mmCIF file of C-alpha atoms in Angstrom:
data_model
loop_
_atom_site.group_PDB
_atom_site.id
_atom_site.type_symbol
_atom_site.label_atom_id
_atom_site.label_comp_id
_atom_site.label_asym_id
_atom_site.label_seq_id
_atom_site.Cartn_x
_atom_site.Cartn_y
_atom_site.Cartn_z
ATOM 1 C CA UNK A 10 -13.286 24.207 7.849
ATOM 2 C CA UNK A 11 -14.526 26.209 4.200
ATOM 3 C CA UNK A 12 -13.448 24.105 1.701
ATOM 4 C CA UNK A 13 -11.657 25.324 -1.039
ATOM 5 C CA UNK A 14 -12.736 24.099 -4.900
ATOM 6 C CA UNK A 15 -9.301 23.962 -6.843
ATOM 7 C CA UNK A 16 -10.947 22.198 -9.917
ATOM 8 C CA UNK A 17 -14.095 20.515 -11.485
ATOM 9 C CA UNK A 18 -13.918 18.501 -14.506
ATOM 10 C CA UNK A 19 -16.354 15.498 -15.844
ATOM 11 C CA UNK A 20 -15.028 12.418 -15.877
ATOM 12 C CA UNK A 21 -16.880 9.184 -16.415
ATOM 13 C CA UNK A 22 -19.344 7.975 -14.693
ATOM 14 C CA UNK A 23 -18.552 4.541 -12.533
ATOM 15 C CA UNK A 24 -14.916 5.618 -13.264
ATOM 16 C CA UNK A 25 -13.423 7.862 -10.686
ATOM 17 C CA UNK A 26 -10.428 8.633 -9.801
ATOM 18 C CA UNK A 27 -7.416 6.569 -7.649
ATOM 19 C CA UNK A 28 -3.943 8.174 -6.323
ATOM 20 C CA UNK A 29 -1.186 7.622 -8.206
ATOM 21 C CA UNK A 30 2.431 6.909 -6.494
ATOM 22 C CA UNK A 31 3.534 10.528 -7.096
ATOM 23 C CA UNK A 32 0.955 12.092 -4.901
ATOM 24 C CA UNK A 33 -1.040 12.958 -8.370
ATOM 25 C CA UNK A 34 -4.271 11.000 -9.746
ATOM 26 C CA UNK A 35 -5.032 8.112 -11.814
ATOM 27 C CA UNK A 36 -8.338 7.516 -14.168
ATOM 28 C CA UNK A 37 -8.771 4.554 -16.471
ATOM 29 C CA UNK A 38 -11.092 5.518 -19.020
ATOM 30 C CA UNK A 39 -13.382 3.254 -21.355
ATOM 31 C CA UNK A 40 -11.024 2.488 -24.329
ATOM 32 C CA UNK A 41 -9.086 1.148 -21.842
ATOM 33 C CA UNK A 42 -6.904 3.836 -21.049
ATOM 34 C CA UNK A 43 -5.163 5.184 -18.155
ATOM 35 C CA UNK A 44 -4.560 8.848 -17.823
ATOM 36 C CA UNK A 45 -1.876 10.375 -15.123
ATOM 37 C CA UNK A 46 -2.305 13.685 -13.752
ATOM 38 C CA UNK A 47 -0.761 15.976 -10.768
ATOM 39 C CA UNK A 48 -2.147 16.701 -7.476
ATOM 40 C CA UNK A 49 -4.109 19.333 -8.724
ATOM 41 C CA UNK A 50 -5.655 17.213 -11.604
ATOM 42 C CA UNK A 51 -5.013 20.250 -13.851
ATOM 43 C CA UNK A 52 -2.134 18.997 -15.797
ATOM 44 C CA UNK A 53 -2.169 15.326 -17.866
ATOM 45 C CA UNK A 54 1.466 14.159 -16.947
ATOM 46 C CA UNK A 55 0.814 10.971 -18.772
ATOM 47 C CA UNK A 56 -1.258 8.558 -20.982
ATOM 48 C CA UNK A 57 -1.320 4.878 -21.300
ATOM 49 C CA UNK A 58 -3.000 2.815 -23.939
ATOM 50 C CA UNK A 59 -3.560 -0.334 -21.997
ATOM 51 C CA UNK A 60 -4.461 -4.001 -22.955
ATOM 52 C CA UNK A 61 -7.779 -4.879 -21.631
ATOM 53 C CA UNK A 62 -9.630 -3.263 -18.240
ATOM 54 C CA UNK A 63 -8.215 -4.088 -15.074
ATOM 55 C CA UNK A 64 -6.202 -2.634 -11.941
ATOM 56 C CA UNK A 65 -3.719 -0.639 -12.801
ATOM 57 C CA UNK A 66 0.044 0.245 -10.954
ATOM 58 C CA UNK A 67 2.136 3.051 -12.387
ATOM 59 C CA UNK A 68 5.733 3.199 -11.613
ATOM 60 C CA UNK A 69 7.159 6.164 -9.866
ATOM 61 C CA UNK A 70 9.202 7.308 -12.776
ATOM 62 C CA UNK A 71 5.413 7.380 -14.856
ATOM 63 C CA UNK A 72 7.578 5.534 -17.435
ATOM 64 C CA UNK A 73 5.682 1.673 -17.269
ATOM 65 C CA UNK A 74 2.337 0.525 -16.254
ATOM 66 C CA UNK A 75 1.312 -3.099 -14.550
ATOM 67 C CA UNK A 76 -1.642 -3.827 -15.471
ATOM 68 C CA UNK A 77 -3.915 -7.017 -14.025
ATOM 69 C CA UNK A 78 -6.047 -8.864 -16.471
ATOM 70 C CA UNK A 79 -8.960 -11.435 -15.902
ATOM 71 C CA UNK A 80 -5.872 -14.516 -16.953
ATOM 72 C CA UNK A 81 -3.014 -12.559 -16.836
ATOM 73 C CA UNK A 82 -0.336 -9.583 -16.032
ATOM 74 C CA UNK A 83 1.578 -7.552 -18.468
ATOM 75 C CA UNK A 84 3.735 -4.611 -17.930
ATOM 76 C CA UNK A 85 3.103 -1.825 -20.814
ATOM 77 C CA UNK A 86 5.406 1.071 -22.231
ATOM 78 C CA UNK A 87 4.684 4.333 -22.045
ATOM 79 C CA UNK A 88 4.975 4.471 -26.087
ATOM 80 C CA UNK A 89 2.145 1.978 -26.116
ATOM 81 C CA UNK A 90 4.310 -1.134 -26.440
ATOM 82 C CA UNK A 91 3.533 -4.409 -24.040
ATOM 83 C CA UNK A 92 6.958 -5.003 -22.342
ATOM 84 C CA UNK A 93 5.648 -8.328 -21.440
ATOM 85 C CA UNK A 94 2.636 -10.429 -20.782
ATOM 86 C CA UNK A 95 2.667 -13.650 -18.249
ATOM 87 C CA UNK A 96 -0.714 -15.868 -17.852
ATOM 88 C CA UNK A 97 -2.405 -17.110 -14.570
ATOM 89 C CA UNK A 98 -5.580 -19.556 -14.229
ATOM 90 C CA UNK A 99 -8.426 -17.281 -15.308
ATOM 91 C CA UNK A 100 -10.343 -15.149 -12.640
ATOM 92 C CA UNK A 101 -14.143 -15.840 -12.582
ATOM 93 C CA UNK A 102 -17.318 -16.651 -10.642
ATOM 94 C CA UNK A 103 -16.493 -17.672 -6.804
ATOM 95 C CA UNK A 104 -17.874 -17.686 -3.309
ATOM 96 C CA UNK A 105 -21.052 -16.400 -4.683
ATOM 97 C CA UNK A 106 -20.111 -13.594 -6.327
ATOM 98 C CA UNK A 107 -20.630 -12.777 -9.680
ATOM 99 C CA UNK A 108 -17.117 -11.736 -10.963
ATOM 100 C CA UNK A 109 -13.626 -11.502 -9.180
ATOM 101 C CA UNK A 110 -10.446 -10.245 -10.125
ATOM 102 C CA UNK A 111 -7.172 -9.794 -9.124
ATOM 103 C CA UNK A 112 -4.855 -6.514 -8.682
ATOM 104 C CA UNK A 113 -0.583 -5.725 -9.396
ATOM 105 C CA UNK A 114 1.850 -3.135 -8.144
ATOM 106 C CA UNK A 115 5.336 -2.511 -8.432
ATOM 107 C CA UNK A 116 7.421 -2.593 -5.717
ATOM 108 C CA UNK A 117 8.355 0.497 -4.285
ATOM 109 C CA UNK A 118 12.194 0.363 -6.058
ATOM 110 C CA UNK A 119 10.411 -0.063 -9.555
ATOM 111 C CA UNK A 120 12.318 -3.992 -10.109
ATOM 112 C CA UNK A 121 9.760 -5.976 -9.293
ATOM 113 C CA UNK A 122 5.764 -6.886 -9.615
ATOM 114 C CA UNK A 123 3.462 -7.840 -6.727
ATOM 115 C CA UNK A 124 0.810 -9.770 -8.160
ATOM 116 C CA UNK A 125 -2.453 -11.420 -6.740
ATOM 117 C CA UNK A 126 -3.572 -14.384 -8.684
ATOM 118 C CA UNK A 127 -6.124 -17.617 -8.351
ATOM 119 C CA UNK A 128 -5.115 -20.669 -6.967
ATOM 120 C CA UNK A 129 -4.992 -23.687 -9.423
ATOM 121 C CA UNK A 130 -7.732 -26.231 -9.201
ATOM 122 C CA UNK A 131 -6.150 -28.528 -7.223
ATOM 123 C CA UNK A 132 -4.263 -26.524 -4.560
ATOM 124 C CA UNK A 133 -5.980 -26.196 -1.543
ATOM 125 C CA UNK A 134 -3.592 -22.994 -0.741
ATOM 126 C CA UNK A 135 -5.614 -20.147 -1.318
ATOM 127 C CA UNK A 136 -5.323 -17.706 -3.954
ATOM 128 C CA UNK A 137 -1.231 -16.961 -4.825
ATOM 129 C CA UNK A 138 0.769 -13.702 -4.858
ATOM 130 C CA UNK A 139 3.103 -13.585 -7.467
ATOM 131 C CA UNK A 140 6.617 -11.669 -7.367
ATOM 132 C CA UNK A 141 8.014 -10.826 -11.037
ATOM 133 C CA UNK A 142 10.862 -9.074 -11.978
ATOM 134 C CA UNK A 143 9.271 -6.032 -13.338
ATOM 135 C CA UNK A 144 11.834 -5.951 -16.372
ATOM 136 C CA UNK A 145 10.746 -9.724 -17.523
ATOM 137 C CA UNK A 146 8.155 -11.329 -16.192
ATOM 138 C CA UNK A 147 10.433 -13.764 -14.710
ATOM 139 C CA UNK A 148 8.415 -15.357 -11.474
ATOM 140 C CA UNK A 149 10.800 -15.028 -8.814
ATOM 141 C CA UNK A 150 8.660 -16.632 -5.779
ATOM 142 C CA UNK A 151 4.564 -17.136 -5.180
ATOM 143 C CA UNK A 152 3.346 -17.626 -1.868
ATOM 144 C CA UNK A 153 0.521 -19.407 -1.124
ATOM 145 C CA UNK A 154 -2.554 -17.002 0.643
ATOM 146 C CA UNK A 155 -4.741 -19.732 2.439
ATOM 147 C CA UNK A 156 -8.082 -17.809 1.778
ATOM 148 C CA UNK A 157 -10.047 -16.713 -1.284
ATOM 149 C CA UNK A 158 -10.638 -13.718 -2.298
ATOM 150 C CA UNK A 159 -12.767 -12.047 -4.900
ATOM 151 C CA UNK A 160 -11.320 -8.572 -5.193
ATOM 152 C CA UNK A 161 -8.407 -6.980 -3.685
ATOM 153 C CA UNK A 162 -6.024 -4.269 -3.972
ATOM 154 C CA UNK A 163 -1.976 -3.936 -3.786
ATOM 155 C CA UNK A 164 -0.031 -1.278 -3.171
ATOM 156 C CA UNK A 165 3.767 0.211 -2.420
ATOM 157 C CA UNK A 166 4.105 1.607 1.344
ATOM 158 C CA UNK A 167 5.469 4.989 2.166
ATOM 159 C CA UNK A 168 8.666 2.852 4.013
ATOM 160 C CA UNK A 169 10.056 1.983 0.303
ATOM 161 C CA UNK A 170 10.345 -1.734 1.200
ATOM 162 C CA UNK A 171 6.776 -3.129 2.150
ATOM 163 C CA UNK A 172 3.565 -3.554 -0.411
ATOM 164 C CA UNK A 173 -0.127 -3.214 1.550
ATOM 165 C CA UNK A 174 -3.015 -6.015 0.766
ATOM 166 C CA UNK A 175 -5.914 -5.404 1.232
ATOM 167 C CA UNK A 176 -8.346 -8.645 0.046
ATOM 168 C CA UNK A 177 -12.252 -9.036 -0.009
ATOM 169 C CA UNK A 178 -14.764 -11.508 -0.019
ATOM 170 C CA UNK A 179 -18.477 -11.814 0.061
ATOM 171 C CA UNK A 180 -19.918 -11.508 3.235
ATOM 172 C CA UNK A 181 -17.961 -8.914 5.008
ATOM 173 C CA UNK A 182 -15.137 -10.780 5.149
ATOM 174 C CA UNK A 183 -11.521 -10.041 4.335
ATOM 175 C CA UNK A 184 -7.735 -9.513 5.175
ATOM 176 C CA UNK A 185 -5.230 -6.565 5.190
ATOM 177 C CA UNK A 186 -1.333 -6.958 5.104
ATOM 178 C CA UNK A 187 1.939 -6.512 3.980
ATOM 179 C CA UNK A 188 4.300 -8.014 1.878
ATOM 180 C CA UNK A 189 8.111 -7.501 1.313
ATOM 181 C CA UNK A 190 11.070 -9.238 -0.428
ATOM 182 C CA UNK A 191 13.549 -10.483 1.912
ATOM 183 C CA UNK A 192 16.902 -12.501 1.654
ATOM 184 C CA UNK A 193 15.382 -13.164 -2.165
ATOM 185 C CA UNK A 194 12.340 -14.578 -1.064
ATOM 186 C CA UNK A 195 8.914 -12.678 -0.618
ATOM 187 C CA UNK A 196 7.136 -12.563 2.933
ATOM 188 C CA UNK A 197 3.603 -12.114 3.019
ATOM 189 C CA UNK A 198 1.921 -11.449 6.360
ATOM 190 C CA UNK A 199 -2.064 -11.320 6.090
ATOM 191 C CA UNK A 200 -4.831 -10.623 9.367
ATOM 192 C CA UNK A 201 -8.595 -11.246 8.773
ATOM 193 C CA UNK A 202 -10.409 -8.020 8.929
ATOM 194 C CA UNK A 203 -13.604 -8.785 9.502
ATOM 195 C CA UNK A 204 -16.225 -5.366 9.181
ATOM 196 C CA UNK A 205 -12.631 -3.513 8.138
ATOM 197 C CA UNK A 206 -12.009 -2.023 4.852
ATOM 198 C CA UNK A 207 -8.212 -0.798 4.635
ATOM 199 C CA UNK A 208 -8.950 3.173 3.568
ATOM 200 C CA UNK A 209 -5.559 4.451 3.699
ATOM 201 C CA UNK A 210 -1.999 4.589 4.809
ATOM 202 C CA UNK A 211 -0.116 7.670 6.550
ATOM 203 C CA UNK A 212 2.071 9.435 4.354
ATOM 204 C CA UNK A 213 4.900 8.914 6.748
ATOM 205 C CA UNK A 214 4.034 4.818 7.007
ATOM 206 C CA UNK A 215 3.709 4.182 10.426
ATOM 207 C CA UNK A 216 -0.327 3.497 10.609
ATOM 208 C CA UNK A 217 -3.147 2.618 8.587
ATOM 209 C CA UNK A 218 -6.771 3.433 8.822
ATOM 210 C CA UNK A 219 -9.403 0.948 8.464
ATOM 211 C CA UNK A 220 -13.155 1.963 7.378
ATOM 212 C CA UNK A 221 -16.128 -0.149 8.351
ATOM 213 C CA UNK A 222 -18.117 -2.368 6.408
ATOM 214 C CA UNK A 223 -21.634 -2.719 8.891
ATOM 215 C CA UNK A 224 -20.087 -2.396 11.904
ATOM 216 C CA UNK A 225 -19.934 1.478 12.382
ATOM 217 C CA UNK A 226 -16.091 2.825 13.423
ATOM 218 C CA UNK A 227 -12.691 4.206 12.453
ATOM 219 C CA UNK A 228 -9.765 2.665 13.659
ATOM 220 C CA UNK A 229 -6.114 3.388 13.458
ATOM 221 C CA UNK A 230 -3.678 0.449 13.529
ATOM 222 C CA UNK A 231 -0.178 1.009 13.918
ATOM 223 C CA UNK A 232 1.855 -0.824 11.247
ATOM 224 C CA UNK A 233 3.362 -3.345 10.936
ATOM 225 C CA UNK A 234 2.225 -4.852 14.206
ATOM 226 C CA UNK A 235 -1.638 -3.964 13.503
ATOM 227 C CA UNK A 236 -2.289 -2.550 17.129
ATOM 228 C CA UNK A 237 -5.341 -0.569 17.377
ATOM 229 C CA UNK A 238 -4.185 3.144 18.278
ATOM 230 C CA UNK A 239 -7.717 4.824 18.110
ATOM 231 C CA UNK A 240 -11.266 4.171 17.326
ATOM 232 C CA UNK A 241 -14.196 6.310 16.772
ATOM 233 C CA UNK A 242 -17.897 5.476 15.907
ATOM 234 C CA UNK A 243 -20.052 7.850 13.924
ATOM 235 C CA UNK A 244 -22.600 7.918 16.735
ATOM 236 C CA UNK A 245 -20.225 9.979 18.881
ATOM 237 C CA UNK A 246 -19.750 12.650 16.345
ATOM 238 C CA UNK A 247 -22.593 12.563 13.892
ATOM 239 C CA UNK A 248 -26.622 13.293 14.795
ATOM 240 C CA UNK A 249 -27.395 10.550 12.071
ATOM 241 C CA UNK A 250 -27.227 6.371 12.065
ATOM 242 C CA UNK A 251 -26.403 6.234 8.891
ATOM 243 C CA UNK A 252 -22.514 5.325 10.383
ATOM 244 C CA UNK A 253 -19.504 5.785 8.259
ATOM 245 C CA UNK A 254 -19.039 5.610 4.771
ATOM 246 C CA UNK A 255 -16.043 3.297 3.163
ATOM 247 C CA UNK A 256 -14.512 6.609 1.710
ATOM 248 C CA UNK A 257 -12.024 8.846 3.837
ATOM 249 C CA UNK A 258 -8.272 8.768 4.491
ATOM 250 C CA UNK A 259 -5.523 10.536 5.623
ATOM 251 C CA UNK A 260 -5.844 14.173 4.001
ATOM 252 C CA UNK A 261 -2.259 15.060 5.763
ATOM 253 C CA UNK A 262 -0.014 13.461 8.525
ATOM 254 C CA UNK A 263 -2.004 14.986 10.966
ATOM 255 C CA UNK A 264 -5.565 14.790 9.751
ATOM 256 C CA UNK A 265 -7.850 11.890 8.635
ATOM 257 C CA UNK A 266 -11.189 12.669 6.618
ATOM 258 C CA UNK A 267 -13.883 10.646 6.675
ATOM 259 C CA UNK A 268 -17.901 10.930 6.240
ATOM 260 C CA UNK A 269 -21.070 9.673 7.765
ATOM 261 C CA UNK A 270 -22.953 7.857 4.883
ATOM 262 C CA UNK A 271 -25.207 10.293 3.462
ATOM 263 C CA UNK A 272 -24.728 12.556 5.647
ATOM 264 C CA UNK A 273 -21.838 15.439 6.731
ATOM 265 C CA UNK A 274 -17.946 14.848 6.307
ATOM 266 C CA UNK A 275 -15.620 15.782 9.369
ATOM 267 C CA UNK A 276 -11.669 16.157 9.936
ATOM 268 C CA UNK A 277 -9.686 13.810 12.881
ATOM 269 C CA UNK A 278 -6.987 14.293 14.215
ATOM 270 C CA UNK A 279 -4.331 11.373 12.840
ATOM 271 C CA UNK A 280 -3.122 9.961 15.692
ATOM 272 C CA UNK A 281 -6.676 9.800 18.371
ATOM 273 C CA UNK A 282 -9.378 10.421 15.588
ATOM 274 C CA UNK A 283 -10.658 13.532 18.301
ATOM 275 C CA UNK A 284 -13.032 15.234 15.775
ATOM 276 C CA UNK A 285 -11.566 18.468 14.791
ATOM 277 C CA UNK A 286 -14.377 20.248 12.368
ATOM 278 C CA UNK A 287 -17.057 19.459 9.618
ATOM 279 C CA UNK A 288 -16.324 20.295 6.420
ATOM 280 C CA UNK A 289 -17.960 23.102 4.948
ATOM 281 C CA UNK A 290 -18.570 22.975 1.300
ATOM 282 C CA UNK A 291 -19.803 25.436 -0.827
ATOM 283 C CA UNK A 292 -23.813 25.456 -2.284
ATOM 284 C CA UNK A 293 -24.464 22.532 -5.144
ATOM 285 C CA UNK A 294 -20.901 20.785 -4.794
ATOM 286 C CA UNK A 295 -20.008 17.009 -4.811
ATOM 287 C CA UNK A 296 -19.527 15.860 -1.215
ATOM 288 C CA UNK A 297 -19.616 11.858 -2.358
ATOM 289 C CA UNK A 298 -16.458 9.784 -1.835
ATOM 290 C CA UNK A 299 -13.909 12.090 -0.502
ATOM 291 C CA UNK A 300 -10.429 11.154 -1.280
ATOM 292 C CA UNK A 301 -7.027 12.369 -0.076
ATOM 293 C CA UNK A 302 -3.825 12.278 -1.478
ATOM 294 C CA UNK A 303 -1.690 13.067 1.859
ATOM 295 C CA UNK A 304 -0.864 16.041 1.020
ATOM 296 C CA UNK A 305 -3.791 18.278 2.205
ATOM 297 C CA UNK A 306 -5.840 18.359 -1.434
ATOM 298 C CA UNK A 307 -8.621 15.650 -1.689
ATOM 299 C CA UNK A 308 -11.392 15.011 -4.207
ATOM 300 C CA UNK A 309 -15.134 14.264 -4.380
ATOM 301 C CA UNK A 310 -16.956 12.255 -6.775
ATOM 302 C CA UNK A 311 -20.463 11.825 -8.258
ATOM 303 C CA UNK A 312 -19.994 8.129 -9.440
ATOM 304 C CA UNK A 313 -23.637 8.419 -11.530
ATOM 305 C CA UNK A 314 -22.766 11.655 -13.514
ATOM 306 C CA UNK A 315 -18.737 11.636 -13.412
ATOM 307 C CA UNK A 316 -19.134 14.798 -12.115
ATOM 308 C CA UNK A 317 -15.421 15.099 -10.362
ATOM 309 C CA UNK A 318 -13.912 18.321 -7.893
ATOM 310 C CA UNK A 319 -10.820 18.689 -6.122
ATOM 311 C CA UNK A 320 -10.357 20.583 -2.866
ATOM 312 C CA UNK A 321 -7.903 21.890 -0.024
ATOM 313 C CA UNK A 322 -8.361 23.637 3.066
ATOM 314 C CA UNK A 323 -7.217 27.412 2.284
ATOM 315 C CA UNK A 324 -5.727 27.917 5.816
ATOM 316 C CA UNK A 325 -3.128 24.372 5.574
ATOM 317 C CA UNK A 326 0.230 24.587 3.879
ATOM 318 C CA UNK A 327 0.220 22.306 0.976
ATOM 319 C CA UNK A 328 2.434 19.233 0.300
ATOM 320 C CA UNK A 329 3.584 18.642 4.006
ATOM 321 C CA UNK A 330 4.967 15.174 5.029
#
């Protein structure tokens, strides 16, 4: 499959781009700031001044921010103001390594914030997610995580009800879930991961795929139940050992991306991960860190220069779910 280059800008370097919940991108920038535009990163749909660097959820309507600071959350205005700020024990130093930090979203309906916070001193419960209500602060239920974590990452599911965990610690160890408010009480259902980074999410909800950290495979897990519905090593595609990179995802609901590290990048098919093509990109082009936004467009990213490009395959219809 010829790739198709849609756009090159610079961005900064170490800063690339995430997905926002519209199907457009996200970049926080060094002031902090965090800049909103569409899926074909041509037009800035908004800009948020933010209160210190950290992970970043945009509501659907682009109107409010979350944003997840080293001791606390705050929710910020699109006219710059802080709606509100609420404190947690401070993130730090853990499990050996040298920083951690936590992450926020907003639930899929926009009334509430999924937090993931440190435990307190004494409690021998994990790490905590928080649930807020997104137009106070209010806590409205925390549920105890029995494990530690040192980074993670939350995020609204396609389904409009569930959020998707995905938590990391040193060591290749870690746990992807869900959580979802229920009978006005959050559930939170976690499974250790070990090797398994969670990539992405199909658009339409019903699987996730996992990328591998050292052990060398794709896998497709049908959610919420996390059965295993495919796996495929780099070995049986690719001439290299390099294995698979951490990047890839689901470029549309019936193809996943993915690359060998340092090495070529290839299209699955969704549902078996049967290789379908390489990727064929142009002469002197980014090919680092593909990402897809679902809806056949994904980017690349150079994360020394900033050097950013978008892409779609010319012969797929765009925007399909």
């Amino acid at each position: 499959m010829r790739a198709e280059l849609i756009m090159e800008r610079e961005l900064f370097p170490e800063r690339g781009p995430g997905r926002s919940a519209d199907g457009g991108w996200q970049v926080r920038t060094p002031e902090p700031r965090l800049l909103i535009f569409d899926p074909y990163f041509q037009t800035l749909c908004q800009a948020f001044d933010l209160p210190w660097e950290g992970y970043c959820s945009v509501r659907s309507d682009l109107e409010r921010v979350a944003v997840a600071g080293p001791d606390q959350i705050a929710v910020v205005a699109r006219d710059g103001r802080t709606v509100w700020r609420v404190p947690h024990h401070r993130w730090g130093p853990r499990l050996g390594a040298v920083d951690s930090a936590g992450s926020c979203a907003f639930s899929p309906d926009g009334s509430q914030v999924w937090a993931l916070v440190p435990r307190p001193v004494d409690d021998t419960g994990g790490d905590h997610c928080w649930v807020l209500d997104a137009a106070t602060g209010r806590l409205l239920d925390r549920v105890p995580l029995h494990c530690s974590i040192v980074d993670s990452s939350i995020s609204p599911h396609p389904d409009g009800r569930h959020l998707v965990m995905s938590l990391d610690a040193p060591y290749e160890v870690g746990w992807i879930g869900w959580g979802r408010w229920d009978n006005g009480r959050a559930m939170v259902s976690l499974r250790q991961a070990d090797y398994e980074v969670l990539a992405d999410v199909h658009p339409n909800g019903g699987r996730y795929l996992t990328t591998p950290i050292e052990d060398d495979k794709l896998t497709v897990r049908r959610f919420p139940d996390r059965a295993v519905q495919a796996v495929r090593r780099s070995a049986e595609v690719f001439d290299g050992v390099a294995g698979f990179d951490v990047s890839g995802g689901f470029l549309d609901t019936g193809r996943v991306i993915a690359k060998e590290f340092d090495g070529p990048t290839a299209l699955f098919t969704a549902e078996t991960l049967e290789m379908v093509d390489l990727v064929d990109y142009p002469p002197d082009t980014v090919t680092d860190l593909p990402l897809p936004n679902g809806r056949g467009i994904w980017s690349t990213f150079d994360f020394f220069t900033g050097r950013l490009q978008i892409w779609k395959d010319p012969s797929a219809p765009l925007h399909n779910s």
